[in-house]
CSV table of C-alpha atoms in Angstrom, one decimal:
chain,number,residue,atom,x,y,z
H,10,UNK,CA,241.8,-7.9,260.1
H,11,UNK,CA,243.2,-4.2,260.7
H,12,UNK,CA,245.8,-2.9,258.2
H,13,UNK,CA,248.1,-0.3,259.2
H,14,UNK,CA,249.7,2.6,257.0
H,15,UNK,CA,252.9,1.1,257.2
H,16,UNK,CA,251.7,-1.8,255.3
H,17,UNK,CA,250.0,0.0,252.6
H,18,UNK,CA,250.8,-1.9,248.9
H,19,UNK,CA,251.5,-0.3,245.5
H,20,UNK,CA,248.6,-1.0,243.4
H,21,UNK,CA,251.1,-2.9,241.1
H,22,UNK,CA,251.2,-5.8,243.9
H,23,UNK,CA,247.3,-6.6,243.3
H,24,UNK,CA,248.1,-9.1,241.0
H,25,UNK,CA,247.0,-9.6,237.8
H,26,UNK,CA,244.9,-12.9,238.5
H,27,UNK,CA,243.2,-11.8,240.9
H,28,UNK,CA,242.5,-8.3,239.1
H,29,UNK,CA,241.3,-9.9,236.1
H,30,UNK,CA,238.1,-12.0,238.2
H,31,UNK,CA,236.5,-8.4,239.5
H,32,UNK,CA,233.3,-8.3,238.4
H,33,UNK,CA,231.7,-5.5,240.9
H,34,UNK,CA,234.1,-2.4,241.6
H,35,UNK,CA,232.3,-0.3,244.6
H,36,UNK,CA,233.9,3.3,244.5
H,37,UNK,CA,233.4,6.4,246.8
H,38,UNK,CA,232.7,9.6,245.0
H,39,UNK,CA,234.0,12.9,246.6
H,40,UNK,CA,238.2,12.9,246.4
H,41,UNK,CA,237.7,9.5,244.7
H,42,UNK,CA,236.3,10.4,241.5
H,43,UNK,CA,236.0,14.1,242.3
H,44,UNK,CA,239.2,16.6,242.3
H,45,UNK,CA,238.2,19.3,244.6
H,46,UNK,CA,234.8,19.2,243.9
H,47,UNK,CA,234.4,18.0,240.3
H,48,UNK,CA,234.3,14.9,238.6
H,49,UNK,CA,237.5,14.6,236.0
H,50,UNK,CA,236.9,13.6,232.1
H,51,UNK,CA,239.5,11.1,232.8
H,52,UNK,CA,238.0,9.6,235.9
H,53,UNK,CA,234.5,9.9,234.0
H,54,UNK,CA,235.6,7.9,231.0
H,55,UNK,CA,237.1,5.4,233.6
H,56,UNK,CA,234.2,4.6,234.7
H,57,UNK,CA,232.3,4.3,231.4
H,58,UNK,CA,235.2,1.9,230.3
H,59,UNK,CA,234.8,0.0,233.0
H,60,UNK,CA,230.8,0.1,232.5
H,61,UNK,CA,231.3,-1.0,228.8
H,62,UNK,CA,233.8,-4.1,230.2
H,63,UNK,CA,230.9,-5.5,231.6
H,64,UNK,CA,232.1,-4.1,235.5
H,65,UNK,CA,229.7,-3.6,237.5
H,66,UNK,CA,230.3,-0.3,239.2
H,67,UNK,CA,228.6,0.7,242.6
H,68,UNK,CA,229.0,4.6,243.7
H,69,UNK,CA,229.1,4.5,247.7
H,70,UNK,CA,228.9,7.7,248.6
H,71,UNK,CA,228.0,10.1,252.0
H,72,UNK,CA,226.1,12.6,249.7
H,73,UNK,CA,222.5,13.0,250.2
H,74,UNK,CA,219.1,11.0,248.8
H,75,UNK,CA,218.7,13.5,246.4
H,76,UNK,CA,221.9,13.3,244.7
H,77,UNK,CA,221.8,9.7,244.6
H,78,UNK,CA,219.0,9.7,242.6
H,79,UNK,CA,220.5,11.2,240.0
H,80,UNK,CA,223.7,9.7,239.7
H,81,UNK,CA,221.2,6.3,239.4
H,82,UNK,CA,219.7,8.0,236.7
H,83,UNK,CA,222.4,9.4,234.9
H,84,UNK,CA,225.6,7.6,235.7
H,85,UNK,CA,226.9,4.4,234.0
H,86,UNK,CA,226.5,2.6,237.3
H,87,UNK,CA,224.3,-0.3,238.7
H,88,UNK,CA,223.4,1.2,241.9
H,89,UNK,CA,224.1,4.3,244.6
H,90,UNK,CA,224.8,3.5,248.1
H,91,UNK,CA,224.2,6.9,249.9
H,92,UNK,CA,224.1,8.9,253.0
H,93,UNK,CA,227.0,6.8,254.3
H,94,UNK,CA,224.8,3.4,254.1
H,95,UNK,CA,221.1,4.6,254.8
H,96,UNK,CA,219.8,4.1,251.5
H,97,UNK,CA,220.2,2.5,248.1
H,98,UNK,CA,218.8,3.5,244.5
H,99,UNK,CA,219.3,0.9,241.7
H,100,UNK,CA,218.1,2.0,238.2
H,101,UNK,CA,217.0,-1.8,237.0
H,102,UNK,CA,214.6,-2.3,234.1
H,103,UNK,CA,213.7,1.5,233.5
H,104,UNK,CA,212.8,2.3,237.0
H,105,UNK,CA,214.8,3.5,240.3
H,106,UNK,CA,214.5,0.3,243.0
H,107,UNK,CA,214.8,1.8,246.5
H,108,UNK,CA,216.1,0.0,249.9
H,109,UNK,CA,216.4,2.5,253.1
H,110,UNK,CA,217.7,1.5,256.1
H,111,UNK,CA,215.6,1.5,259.6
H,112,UNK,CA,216.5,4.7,261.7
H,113,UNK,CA,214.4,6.1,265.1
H,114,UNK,CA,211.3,7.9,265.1
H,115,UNK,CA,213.0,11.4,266.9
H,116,UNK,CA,216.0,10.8,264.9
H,117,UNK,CA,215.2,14.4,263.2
H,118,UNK,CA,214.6,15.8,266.3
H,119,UNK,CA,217.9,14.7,268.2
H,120,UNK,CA,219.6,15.9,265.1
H,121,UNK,CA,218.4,19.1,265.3
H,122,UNK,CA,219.9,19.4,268.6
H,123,UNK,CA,223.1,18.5,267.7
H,124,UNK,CA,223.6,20.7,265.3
H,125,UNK,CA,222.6,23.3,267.6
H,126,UNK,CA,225.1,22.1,269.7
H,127,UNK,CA,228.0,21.8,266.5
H,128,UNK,CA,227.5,25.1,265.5
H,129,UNK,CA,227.7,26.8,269.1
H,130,UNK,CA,230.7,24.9,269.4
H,131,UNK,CA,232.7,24.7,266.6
H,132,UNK,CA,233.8,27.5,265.3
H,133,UNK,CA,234.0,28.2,261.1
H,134,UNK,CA,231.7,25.1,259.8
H,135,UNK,CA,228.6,24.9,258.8
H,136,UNK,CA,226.0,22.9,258.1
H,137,UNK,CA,226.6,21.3,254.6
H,138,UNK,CA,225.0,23.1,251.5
H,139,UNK,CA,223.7,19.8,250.2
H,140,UNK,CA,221.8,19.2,253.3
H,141,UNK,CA,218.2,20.4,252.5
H,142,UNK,CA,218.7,16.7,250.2
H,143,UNK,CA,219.2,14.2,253.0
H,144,UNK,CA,216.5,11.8,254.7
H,145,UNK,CA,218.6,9.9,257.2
H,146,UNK,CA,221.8,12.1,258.3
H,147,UNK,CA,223.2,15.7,259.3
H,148,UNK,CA,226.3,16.8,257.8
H,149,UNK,CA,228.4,19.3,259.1
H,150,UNK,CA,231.2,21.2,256.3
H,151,UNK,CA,234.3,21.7,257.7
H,152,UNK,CA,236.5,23.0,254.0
H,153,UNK,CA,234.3,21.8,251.2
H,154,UNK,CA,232.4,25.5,251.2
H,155,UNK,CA,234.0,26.7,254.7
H,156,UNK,CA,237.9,27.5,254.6
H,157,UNK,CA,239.5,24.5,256.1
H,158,UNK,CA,239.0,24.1,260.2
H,159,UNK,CA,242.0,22.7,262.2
H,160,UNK,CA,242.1,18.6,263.2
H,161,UNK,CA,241.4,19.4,266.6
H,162,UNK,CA,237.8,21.4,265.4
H,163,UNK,CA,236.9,18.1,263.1
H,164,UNK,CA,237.5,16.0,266.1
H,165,UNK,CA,235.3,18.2,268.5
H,166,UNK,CA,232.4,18.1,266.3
H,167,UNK,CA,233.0,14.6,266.6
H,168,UNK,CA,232.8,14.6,270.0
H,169,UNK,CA,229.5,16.7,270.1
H,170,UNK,CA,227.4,14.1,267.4
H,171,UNK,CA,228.9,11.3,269.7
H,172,UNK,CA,228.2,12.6,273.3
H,173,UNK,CA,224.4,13.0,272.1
H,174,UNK,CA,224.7,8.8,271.0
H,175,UNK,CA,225.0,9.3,267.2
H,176,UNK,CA,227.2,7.6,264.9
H,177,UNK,CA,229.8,9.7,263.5
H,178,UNK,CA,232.1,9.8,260.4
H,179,UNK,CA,234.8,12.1,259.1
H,180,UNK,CA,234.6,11.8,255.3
H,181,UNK,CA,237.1,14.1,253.4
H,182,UNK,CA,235.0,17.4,253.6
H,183,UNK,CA,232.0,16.4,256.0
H,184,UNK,CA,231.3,15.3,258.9
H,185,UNK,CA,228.8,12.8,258.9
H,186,UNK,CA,226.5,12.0,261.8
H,187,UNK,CA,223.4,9.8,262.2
H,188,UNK,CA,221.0,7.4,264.1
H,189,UNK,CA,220.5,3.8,263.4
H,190,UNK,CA,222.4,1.3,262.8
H,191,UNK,CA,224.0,0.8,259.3
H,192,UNK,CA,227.1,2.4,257.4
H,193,UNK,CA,228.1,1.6,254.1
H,194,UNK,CA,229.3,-2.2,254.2
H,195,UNK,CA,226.1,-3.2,255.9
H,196,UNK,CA,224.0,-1.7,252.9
H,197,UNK,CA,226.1,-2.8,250.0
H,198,UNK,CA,225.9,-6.2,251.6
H,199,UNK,CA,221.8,-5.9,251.4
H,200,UNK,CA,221.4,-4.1,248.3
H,201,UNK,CA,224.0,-6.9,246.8
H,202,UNK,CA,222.1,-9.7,247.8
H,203,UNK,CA,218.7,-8.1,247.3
H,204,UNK,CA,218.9,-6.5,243.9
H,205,UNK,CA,221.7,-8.7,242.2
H,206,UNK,CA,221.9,-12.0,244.3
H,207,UNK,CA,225.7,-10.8,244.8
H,208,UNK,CA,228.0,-11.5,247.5
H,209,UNK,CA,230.5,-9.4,248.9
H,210,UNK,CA,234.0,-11.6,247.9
H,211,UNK,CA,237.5,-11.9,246.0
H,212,UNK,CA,235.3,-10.4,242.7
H,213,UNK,CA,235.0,-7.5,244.6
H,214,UNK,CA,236.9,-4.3,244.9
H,215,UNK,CA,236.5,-1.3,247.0
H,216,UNK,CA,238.1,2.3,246.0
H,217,UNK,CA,238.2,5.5,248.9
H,218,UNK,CA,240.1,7.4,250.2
H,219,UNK,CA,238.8,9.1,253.8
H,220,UNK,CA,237.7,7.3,257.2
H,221,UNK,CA,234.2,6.8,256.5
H,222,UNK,CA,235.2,4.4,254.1
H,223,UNK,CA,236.4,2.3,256.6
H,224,UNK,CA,234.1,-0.6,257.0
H,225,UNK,CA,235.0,-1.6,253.7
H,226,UNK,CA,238.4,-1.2,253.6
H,227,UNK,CA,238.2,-4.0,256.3
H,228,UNK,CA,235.6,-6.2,254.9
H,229,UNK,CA,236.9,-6.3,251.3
H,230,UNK,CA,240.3,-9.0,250.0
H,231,UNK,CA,240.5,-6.1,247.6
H,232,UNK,CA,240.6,-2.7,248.7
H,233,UNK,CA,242.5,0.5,247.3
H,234,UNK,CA,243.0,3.7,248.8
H,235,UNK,CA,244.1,6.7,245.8
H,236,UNK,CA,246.9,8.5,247.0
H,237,UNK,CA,245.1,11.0,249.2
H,238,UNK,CA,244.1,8.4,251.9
H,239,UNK,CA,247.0,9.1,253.4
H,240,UNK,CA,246.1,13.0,254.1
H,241,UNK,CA,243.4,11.3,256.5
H,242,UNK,CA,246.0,8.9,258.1
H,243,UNK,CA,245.6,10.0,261.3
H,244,UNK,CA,241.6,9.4,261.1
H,245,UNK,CA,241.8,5.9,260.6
H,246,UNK,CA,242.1,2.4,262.5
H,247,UNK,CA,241.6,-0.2,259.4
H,248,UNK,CA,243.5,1.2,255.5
H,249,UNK,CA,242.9,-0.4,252.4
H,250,UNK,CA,245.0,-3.2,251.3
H,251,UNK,CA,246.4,-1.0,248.3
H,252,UNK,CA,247.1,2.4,246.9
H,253,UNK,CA,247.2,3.9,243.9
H,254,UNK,CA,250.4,6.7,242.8
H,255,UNK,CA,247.3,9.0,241.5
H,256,UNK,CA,245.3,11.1,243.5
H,257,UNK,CA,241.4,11.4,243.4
H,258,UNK,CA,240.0,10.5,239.8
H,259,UNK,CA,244.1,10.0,238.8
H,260,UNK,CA,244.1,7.5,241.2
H,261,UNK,CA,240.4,6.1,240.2
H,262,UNK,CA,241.3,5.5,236.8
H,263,UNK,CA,244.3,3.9,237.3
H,264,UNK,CA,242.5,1.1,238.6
H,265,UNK,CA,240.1,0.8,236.7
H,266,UNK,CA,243.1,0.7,233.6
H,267,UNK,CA,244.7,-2.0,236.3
H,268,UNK,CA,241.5,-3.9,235.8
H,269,UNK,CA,241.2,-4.0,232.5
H,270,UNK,CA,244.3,-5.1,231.1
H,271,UNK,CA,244.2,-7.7,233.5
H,272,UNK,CA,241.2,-9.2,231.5
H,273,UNK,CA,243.9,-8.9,228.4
């Protein structure tokens, strides 16, 4: 069921009931944990509070493989969905556990043309710094090390990953584009059930804020946009059920404190 802007809820309305039976909170990363760029002590302790509640907290995330490995490693969290659903790495029992996602053999090779393409086209991006670290997508930087392109250049490149067939998703400094089909809701689905025999319902919650979040923002009873999601309006079809007053990690840990002293 689509949700429009309009009909966006204070995070207050998630009542406490409900609130107090989450047992998984899946989370994005960049401009949900991250204030421009970095990862707040506030949203950090957030999530080791939530950890040390016995939350089970899932980092879903369009950053590359290599990343991903090292938030499994590193973070307090169960698993890392990456690369905007192509993989997962699960740090269970002192080792990483891996799940990747099918994808077509030239998938490199079609990808190298659009980004030919992207960067003949599209004036001021680039292709993402953090790119040499990806197995599955390319991603195109339009402000995160760029300064900021207009709507209208996000949208063209857009246009260029999908006239050559790929998917494509505007995240809140990227734009994502890949072959195959998967995005994040269809791997947190299979990494759930795989490596924790966990389904996807009301003891859920999803926390984004930018387009590519979308899917779950659909599929979730519970989701929550941080204030920001609303700087992406425009982008999106389906918005989360609820939204916090706090941006980014602000906006992170206040649910995460929502959570918890619902279990109070």
């Amino acid at each position: 069921m689509s949700r429009q802007h309009a009909a966006l809820a204070p995070l207050e309305a998630f009542d406490d009931e409900a609130a107090a039976r989450i047992e998984t909170l899946f989370t994005d990363i960049d401009d949900t944990l991250s204030d421009e760029g970095r990862i707040t002590s506030r949203a950090f302790d957030a999530m080791w509070r939530a950890h040390d509640a016995g939350v089970r907290v899932v980092a879903v995330t369009g950053r590359p493989a290599g990343w991903c490995d090292h938030l499994a490693r590193m973070w307090p969290v169960a698993a890392v969905v990456g690369e905007n659903g192509a993989l997962c790495y699960a740090m269970i029992d002192g080792a990483i556990q891996r799940l990747y996602a099918e994808r077509p053999a030239d998938a490199a090779e079609r990808l190298a043309a659009i980004e030919r393409d992207v960067l003949a086209e599209v004036r001021g991006c680039k292709v993402a710094a953090d790119q040499p670290f990806r197995l599955y997508d390319l991603a195109i930087d339009f402000c995160e090390e760029v300064p900021r392109i207009d709507d209208a250049g996000v949208r063209r490149i857009v246009e260029v990953f999908e006239r050559h067939g790929a998917t494509a998703k505007v995240s809140s400094i990227h734009v994502n584009g890949w072959f195959g089909q998967f995005d994040k809701l269809s791997m947190c689905r299979r990494a759930m059930q795989e490596l924790f025999d966990v389904a996807l319902d009301a003891r859920c919650v999803y926390i984004g804020d930018s387009p590519n979040d979308e899917p779950m923002f659909a599929a979730f009873e519970h989701s929550v946009g941080v204030a920001n999601v609303r700087d992406l309006a425009d982008y999106f079809q389906t918005l989360p059920r609820y939204i916090t007053r706090g941006r980014s990690g602000g906006g992170f840990a206040e649910l995460v404190d929502h959570l918890l002293s619902a279990r109070r």
